[in-house]
mmCIF file with all atom_site columns, C-alpha atoms in Angstrom:
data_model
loop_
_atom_site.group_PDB
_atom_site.id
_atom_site.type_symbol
_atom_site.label_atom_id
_atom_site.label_alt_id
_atom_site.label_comp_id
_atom_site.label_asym_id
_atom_site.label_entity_id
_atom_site.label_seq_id
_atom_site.pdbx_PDB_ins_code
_atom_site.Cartn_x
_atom_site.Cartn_y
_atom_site.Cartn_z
_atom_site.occupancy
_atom_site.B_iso_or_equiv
_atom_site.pdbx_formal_charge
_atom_site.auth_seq_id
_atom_site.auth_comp_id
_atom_site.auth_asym_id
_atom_site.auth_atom_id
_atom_site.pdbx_PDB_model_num
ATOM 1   C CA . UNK A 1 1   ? 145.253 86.275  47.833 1.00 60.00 ? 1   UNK A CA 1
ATOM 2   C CA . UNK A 1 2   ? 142.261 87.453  46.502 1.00 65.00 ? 2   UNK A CA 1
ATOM 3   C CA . UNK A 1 3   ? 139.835 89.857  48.787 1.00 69.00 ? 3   UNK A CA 1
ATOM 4   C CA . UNK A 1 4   ? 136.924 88.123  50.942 1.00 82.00 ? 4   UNK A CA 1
ATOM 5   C CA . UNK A 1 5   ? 133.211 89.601  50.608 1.00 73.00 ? 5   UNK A CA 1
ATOM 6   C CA . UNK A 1 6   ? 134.109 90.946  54.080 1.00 82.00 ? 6   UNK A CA 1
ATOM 7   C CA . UNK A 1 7   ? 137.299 93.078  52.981 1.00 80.00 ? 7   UNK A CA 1
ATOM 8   C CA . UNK A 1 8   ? 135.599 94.562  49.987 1.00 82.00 ? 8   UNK A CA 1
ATOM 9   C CA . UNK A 1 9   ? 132.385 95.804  51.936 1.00 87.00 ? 9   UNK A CA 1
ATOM 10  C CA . UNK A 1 10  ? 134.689 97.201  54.441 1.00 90.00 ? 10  UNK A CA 1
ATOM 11  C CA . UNK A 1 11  ? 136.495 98.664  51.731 1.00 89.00 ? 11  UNK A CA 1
ATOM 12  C CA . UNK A 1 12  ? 132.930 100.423 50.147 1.00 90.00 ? 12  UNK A CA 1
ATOM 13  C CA . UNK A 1 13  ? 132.183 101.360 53.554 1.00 92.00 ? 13  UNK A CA 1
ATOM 14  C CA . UNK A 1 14  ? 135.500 103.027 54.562 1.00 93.00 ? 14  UNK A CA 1
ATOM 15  C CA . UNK A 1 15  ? 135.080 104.710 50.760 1.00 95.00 ? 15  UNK A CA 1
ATOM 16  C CA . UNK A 1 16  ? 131.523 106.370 51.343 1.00 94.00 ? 16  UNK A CA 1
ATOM 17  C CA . UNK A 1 17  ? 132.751 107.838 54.856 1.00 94.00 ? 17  UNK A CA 1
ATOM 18  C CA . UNK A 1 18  ? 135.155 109.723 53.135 1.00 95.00 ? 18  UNK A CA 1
ATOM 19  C CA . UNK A 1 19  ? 132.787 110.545 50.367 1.00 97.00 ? 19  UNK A CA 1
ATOM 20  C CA . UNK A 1 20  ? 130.342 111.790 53.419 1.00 95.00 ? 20  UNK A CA 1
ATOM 21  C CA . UNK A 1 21  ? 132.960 113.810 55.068 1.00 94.00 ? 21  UNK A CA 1
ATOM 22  C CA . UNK A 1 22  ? 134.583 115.728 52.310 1.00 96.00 ? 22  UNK A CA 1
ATOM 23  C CA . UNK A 1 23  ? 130.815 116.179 51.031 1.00 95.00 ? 23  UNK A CA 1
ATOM 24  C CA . UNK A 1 24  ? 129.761 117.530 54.470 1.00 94.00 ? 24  UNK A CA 1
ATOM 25  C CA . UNK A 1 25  ? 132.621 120.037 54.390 1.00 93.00 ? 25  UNK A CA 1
ATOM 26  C CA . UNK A 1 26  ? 132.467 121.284 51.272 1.00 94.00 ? 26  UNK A CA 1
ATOM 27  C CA . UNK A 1 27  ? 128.288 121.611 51.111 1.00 92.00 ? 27  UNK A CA 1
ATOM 28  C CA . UNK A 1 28  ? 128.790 123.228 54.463 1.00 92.00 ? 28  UNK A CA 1
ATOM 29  C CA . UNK A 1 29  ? 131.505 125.547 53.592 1.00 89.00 ? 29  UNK A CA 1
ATOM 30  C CA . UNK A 1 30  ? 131.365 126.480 49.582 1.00 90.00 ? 30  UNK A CA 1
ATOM 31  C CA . UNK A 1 31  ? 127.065 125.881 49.794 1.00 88.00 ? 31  UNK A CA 1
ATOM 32  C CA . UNK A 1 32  ? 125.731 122.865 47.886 1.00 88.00 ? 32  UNK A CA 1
ATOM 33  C CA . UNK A 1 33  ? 125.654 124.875 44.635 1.00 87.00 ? 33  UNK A CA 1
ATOM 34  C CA . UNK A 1 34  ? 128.972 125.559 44.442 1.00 91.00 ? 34  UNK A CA 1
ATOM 35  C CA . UNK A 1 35  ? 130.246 122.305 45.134 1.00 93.00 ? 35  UNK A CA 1
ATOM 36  C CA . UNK A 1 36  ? 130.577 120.062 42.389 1.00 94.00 ? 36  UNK A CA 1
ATOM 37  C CA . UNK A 1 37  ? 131.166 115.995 42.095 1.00 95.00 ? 37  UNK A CA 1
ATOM 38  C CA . UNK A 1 38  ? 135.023 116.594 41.369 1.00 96.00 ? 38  UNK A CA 1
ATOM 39  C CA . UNK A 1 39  ? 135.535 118.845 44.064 1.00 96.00 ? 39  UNK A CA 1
ATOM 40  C CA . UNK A 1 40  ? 134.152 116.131 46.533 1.00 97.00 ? 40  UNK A CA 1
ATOM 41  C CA . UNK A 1 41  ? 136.191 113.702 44.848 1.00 97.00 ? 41  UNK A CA 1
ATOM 42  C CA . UNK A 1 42  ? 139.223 115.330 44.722 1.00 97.00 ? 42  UNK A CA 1
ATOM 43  C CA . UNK A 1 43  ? 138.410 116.472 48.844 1.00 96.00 ? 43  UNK A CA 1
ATOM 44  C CA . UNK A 1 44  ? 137.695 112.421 49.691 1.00 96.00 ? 44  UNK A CA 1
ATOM 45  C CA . UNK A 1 45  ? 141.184 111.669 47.947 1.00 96.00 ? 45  UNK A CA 1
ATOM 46  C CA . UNK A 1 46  ? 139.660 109.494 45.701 1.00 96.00 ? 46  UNK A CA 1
ATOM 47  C CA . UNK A 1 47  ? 138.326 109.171 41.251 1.00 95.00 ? 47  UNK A CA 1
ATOM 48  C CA . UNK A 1 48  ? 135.706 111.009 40.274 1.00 94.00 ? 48  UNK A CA 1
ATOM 49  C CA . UNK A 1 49  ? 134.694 107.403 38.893 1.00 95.00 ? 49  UNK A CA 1
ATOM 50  C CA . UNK A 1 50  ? 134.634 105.587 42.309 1.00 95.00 ? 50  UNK A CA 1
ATOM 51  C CA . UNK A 1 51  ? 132.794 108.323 42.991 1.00 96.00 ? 51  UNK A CA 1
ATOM 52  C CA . UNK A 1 52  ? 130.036 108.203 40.302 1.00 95.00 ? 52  UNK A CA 1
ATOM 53  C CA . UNK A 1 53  ? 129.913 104.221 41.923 1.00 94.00 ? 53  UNK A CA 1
ATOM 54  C CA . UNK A 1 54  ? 128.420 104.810 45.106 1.00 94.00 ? 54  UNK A CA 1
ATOM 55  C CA . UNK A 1 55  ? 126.480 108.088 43.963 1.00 94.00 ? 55  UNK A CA 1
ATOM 56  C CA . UNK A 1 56  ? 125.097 108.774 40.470 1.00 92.00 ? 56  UNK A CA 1
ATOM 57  C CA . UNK A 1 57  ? 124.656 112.666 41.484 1.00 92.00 ? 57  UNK A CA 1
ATOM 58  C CA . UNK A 1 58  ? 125.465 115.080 43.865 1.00 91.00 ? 58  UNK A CA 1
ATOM 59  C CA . UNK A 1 59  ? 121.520 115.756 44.188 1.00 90.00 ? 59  UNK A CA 1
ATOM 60  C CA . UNK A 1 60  ? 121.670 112.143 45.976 1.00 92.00 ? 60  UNK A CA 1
ATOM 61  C CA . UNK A 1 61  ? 124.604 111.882 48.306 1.00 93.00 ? 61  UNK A CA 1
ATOM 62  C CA . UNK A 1 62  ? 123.115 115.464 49.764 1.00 91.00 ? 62  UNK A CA 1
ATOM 63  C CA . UNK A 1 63  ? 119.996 113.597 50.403 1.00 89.00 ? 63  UNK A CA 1
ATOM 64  C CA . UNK A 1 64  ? 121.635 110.728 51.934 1.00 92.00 ? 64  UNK A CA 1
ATOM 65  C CA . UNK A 1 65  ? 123.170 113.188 54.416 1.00 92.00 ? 65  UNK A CA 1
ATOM 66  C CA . UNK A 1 66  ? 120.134 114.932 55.004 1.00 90.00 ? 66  UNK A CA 1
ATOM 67  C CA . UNK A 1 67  ? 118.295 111.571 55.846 1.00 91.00 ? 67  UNK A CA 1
ATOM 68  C CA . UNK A 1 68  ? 121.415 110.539 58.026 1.00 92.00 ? 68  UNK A CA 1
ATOM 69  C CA . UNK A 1 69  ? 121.107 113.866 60.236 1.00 92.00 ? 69  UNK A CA 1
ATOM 70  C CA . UNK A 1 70  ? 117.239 113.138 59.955 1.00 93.00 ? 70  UNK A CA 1
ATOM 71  C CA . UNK A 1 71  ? 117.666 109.742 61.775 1.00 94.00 ? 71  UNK A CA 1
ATOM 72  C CA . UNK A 1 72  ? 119.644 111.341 64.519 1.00 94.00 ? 72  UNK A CA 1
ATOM 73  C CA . UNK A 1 73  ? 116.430 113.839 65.131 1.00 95.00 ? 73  UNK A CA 1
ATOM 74  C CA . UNK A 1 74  ? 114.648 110.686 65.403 1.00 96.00 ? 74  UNK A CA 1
ATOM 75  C CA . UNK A 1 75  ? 116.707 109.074 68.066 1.00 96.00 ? 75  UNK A CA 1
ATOM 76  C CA . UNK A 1 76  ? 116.890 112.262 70.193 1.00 96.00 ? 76  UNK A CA 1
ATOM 77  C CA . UNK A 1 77  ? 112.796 112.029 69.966 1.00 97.00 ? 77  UNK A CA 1
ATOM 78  C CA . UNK A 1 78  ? 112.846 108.694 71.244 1.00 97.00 ? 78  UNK A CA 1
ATOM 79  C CA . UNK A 1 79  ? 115.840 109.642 73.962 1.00 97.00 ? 79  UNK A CA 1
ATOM 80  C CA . UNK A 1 80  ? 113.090 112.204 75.201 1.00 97.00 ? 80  UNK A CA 1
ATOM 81  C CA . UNK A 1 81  ? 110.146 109.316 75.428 1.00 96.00 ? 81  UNK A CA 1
ATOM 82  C CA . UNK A 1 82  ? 112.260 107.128 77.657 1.00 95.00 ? 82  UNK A CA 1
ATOM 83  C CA . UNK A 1 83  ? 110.454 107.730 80.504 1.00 94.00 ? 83  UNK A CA 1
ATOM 84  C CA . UNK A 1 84  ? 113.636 109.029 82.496 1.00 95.00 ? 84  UNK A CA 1
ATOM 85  C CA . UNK A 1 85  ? 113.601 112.470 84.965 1.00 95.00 ? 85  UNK A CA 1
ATOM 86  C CA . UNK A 1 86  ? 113.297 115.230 82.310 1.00 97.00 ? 86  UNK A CA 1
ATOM 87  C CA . UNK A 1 87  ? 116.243 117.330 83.884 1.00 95.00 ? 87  UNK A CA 1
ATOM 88  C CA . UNK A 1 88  ? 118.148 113.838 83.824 1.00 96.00 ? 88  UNK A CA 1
ATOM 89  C CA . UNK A 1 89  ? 117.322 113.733 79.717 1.00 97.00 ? 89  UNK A CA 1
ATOM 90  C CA . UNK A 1 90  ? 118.282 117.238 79.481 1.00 97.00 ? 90  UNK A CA 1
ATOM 91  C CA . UNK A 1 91  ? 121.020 117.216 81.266 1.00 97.00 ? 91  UNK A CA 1
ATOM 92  C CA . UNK A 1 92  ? 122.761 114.148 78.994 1.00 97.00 ? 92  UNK A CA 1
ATOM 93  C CA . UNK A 1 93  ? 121.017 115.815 75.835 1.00 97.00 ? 93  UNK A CA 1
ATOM 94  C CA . UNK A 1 94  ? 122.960 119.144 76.280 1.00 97.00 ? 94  UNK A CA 1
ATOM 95  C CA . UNK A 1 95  ? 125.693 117.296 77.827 1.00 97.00 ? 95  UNK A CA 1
ATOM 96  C CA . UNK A 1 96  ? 126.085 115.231 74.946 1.00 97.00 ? 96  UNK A CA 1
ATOM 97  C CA . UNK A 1 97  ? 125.486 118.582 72.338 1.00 97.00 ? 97  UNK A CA 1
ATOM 98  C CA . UNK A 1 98  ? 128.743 120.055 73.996 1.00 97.00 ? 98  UNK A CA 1
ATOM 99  C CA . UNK A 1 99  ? 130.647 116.994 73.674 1.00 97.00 ? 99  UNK A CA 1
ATOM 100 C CA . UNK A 1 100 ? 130.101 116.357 70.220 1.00 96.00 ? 100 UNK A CA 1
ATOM 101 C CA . UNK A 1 101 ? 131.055 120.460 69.626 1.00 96.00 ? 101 UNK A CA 1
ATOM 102 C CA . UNK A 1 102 ? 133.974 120.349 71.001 1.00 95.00 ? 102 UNK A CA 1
ATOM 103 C CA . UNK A 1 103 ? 135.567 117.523 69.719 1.00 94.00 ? 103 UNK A CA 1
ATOM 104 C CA . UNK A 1 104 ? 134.447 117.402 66.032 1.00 92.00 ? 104 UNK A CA 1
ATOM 105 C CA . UNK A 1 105 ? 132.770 119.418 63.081 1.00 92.00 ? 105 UNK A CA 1
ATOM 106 C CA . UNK A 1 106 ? 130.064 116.315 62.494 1.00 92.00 ? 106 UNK A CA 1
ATOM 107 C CA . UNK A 1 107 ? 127.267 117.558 64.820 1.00 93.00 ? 107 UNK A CA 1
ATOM 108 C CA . UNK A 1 108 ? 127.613 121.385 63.439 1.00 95.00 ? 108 UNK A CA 1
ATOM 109 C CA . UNK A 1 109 ? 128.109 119.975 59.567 1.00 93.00 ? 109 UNK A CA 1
ATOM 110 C CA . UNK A 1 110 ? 124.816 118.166 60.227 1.00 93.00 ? 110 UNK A CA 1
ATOM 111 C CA . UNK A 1 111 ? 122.858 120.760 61.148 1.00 93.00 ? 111 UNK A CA 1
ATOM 112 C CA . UNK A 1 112 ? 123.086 123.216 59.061 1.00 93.00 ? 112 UNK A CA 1
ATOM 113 C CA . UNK A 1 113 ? 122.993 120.474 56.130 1.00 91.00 ? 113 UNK A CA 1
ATOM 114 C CA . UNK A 1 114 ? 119.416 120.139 57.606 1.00 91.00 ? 114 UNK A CA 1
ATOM 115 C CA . UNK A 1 115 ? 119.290 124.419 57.590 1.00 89.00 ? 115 UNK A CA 1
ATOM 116 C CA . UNK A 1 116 ? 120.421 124.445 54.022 1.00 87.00 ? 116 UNK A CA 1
ATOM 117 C CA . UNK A 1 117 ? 117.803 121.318 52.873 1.00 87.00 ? 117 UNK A CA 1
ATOM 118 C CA . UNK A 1 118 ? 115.335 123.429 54.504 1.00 86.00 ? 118 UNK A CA 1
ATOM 119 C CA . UNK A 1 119 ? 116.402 126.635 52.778 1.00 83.00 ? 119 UNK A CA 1
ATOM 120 C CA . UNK A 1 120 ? 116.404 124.742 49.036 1.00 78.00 ? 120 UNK A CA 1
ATOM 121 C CA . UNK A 1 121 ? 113.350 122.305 49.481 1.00 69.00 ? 121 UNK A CA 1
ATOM 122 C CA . UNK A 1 122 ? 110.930 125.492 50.886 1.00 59.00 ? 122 UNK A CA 1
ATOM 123 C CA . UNK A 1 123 ? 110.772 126.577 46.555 1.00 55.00 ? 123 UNK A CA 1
ATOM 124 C CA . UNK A 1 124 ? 109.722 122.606 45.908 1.00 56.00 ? 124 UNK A CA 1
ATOM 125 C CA . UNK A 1 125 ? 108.166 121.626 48.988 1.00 52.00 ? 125 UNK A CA 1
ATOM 126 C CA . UNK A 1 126 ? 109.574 118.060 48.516 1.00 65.00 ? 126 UNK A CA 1
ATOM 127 C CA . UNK A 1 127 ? 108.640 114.821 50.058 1.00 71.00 ? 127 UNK A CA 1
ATOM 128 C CA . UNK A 1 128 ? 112.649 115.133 52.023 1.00 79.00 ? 128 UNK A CA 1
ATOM 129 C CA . UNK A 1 129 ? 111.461 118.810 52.956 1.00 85.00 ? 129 UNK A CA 1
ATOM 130 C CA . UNK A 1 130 ? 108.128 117.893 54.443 1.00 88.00 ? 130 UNK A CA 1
ATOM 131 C CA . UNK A 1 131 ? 109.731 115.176 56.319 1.00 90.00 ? 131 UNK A CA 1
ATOM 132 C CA . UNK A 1 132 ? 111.934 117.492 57.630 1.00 91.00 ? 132 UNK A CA 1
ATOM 133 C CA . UNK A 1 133 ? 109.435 119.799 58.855 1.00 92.00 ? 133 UNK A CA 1
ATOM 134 C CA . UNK A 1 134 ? 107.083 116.669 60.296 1.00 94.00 ? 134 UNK A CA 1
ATOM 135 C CA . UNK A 1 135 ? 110.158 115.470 62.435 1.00 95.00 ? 135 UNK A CA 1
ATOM 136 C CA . UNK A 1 136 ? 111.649 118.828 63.622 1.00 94.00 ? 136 UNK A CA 1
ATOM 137 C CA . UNK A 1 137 ? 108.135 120.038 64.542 1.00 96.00 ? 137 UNK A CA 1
ATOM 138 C CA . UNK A 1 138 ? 107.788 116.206 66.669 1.00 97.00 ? 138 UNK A CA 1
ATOM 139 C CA . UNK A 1 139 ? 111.667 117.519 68.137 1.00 97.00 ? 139 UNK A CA 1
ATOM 140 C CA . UNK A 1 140 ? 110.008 120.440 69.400 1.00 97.00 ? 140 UNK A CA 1
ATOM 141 C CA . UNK A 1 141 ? 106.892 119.025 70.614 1.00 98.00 ? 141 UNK A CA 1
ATOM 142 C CA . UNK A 1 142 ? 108.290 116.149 72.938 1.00 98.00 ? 142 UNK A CA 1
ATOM 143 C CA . UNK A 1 143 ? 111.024 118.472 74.381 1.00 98.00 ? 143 UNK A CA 1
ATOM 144 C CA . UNK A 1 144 ? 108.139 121.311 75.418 1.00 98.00 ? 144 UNK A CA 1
ATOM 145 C CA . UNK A 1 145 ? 106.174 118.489 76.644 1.00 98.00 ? 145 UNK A CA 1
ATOM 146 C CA . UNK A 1 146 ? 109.483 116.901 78.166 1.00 97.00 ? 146 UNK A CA 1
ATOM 147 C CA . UNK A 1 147 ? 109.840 120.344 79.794 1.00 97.00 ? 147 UNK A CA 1
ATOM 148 C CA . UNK A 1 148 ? 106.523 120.403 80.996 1.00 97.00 ? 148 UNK A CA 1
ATOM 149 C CA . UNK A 1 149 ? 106.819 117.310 82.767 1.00 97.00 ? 149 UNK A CA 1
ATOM 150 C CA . UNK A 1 150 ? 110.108 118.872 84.717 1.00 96.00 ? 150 UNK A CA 1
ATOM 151 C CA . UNK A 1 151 ? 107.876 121.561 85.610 1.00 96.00 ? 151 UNK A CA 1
ATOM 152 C CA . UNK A 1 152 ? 105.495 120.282 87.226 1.00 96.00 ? 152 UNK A CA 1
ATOM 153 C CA . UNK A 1 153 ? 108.143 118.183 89.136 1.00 94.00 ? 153 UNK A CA 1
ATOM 154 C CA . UNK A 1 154 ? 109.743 120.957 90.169 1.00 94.00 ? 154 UNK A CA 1
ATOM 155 C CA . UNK A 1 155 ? 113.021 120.097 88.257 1.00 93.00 ? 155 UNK A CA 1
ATOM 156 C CA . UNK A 1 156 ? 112.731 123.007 85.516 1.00 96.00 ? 156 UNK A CA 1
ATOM 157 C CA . UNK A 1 157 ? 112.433 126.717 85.684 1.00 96.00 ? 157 UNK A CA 1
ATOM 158 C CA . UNK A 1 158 ? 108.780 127.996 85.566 1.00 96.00 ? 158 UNK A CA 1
ATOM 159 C CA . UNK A 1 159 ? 107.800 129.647 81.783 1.00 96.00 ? 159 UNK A CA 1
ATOM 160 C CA . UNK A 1 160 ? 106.366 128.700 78.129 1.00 98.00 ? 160 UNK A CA 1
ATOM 161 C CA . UNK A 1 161 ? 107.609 125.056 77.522 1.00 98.00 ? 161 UNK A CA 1
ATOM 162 C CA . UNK A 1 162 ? 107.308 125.693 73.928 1.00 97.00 ? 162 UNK A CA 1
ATOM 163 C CA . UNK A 1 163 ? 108.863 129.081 73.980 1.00 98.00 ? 163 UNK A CA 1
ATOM 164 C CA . UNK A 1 164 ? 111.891 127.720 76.020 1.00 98.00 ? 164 UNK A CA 1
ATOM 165 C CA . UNK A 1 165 ? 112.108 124.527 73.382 1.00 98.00 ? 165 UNK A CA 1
ATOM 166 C CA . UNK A 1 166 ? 112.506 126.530 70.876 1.00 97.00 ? 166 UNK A CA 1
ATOM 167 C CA . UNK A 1 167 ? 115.472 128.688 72.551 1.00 97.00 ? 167 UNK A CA 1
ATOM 168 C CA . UNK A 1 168 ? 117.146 125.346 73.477 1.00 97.00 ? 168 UNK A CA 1
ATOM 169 C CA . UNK A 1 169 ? 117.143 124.453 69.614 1.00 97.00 ? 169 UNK A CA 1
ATOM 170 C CA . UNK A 1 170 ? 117.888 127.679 68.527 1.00 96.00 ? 170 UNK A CA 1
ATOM 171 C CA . UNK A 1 171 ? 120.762 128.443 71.233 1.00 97.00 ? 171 UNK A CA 1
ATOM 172 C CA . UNK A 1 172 ? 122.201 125.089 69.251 1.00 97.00 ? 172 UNK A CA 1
ATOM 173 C CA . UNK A 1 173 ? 121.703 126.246 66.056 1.00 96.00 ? 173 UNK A CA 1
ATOM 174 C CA . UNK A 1 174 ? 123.302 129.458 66.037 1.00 96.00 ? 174 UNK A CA 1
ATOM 175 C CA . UNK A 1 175 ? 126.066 127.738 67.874 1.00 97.00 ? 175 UNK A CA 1
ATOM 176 C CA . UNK A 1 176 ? 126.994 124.938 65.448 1.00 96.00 ? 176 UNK A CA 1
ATOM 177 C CA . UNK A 1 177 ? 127.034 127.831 62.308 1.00 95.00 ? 177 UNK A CA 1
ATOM 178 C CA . UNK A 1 178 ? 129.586 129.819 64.907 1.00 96.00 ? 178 UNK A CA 1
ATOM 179 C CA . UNK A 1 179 ? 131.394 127.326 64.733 1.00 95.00 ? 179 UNK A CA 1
ATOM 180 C CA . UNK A 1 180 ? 131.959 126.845 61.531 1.00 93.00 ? 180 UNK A CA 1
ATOM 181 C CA . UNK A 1 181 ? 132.028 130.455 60.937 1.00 93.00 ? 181 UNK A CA 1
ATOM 182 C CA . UNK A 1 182 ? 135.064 131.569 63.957 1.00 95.00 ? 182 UNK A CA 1
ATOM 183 C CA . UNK A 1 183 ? 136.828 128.021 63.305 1.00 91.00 ? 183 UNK A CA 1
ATOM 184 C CA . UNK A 1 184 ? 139.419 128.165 65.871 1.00 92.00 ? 184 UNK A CA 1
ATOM 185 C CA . UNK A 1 185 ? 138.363 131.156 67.329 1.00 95.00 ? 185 UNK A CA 1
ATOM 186 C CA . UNK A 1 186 ? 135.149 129.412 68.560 1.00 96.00 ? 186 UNK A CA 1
ATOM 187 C CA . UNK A 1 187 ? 134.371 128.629 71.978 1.00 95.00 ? 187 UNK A CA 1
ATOM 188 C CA . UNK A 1 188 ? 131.329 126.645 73.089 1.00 97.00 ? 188 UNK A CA 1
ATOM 189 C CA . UNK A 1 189 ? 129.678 127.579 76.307 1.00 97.00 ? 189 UNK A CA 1
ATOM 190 C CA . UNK A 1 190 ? 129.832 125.010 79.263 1.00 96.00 ? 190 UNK A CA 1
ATOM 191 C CA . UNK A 1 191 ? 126.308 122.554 79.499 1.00 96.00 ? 191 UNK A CA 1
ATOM 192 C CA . UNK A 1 192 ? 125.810 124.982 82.523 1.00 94.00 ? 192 UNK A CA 1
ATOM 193 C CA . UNK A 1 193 ? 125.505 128.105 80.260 1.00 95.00 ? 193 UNK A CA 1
ATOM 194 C CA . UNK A 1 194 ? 123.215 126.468 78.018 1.00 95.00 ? 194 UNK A CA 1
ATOM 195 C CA . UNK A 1 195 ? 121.130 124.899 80.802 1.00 96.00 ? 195 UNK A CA 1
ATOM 196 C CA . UNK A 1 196 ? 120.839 128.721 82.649 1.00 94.00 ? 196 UNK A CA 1
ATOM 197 C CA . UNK A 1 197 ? 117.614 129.587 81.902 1.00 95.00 ? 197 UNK A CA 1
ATOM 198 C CA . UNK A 1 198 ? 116.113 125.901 82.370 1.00 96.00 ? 198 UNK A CA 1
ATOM 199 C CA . UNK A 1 199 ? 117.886 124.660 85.489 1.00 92.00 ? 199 UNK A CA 1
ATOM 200 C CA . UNK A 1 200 ? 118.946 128.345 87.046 1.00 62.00 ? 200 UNK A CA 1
ATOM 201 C CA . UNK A 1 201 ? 119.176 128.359 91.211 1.00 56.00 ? 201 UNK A CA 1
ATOM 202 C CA . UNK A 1 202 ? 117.721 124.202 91.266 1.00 47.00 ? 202 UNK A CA 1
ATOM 203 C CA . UNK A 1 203 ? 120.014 121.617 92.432 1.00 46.00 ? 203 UNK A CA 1
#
């Protein structure tokens, strides 16, 4: 029997998720110059034509990443405007970061896609690159303000909101490239651990 429109876009999706994963590991692994279209093909298990029909370049399925990881900066932005207790919004946000590290590669693969787009769009200053910068910069903002809000509740540690923002995200950071660097020799520190120095002696 011949395919319904329903099989064949399940079909295109399933395709482009293993297009996205083999990309993701081999831009985050080899670097996105030294990964070319047949070696993502050949990593997704699939033509290099089937390929070339969902992306006509490389340039543009790194993009498409970049945008996807871009989105999920956007939703933790709008997790933080919710209205809820800060330490309760922390608490799931970090809660959430340690999940995601220890059961898969996608969180850590995604952020230092966005490290390397950084790292490459800084010579062009792009329109992806400046977007980039606009949303990370909102990140930070809304979590020092989220921060300052638990302060003056009395539900976060006393200190520069701003200055302990940018330790949260960095803490993160250098976490998810561990990760990919010790492989199984990695070993993500309990929410507790990472929440130390913003929760530390408050119940």
């Amino acid at each position: 029997m011949p395919r319904t429109k329903e099989q064949f876009e399940e079909m295109r999706r399933a395709t482009r998720e293993k297009i996205h994963s083999a990309a993701m590991q081999l831009f985050v692994h080899q670097g996105f110059g030294s990964t070319n279209v047949q070696d993502i093909a050949d990593k997704a298990g699939i033509s290099i034509g089937l390929l070339y029909r969902h992306y006509k370049t490389k340039d543009q399925l790194f993009h498409e990443l970049v945008a996807y990881a871009v989105e999920g900066l956007k939703r933790n932005i709008a997790f933080f405007e919710s209205g809820q207790s800060p330490k309760t919004l922390l608490t799931q946000f970090v809660d959430e970061v340690y999940s995601d590290m220890i059961h898969g590669e996608e969180l850590a693969h995604l952020m230092i896609l966005i490290h390397q787009s950084l790292l490459a769009g800084a010579a062009t200053a792009s329109e992806s690159y400046e977007e980039i910068l606009r949303v990370n910069a909102r990140l930070l903002d809304t979590t020092a303000q989220l921060i300052r809000q638990g302060q003056q509740l009395g539900e976060i540690c006393s200190g520069d909101a701003k200055e302990m923002a940018v330790f949260l995200y960095a803490s993160i950071q250098g976490l998810a490239e561990m990760k990919v660097l010790l492989k199984s020799n990695f070993a993500m520190p309990s929410p507790s651990v990472l929440t130390a120095f913003l929760f530390n002696g408050r119940e």
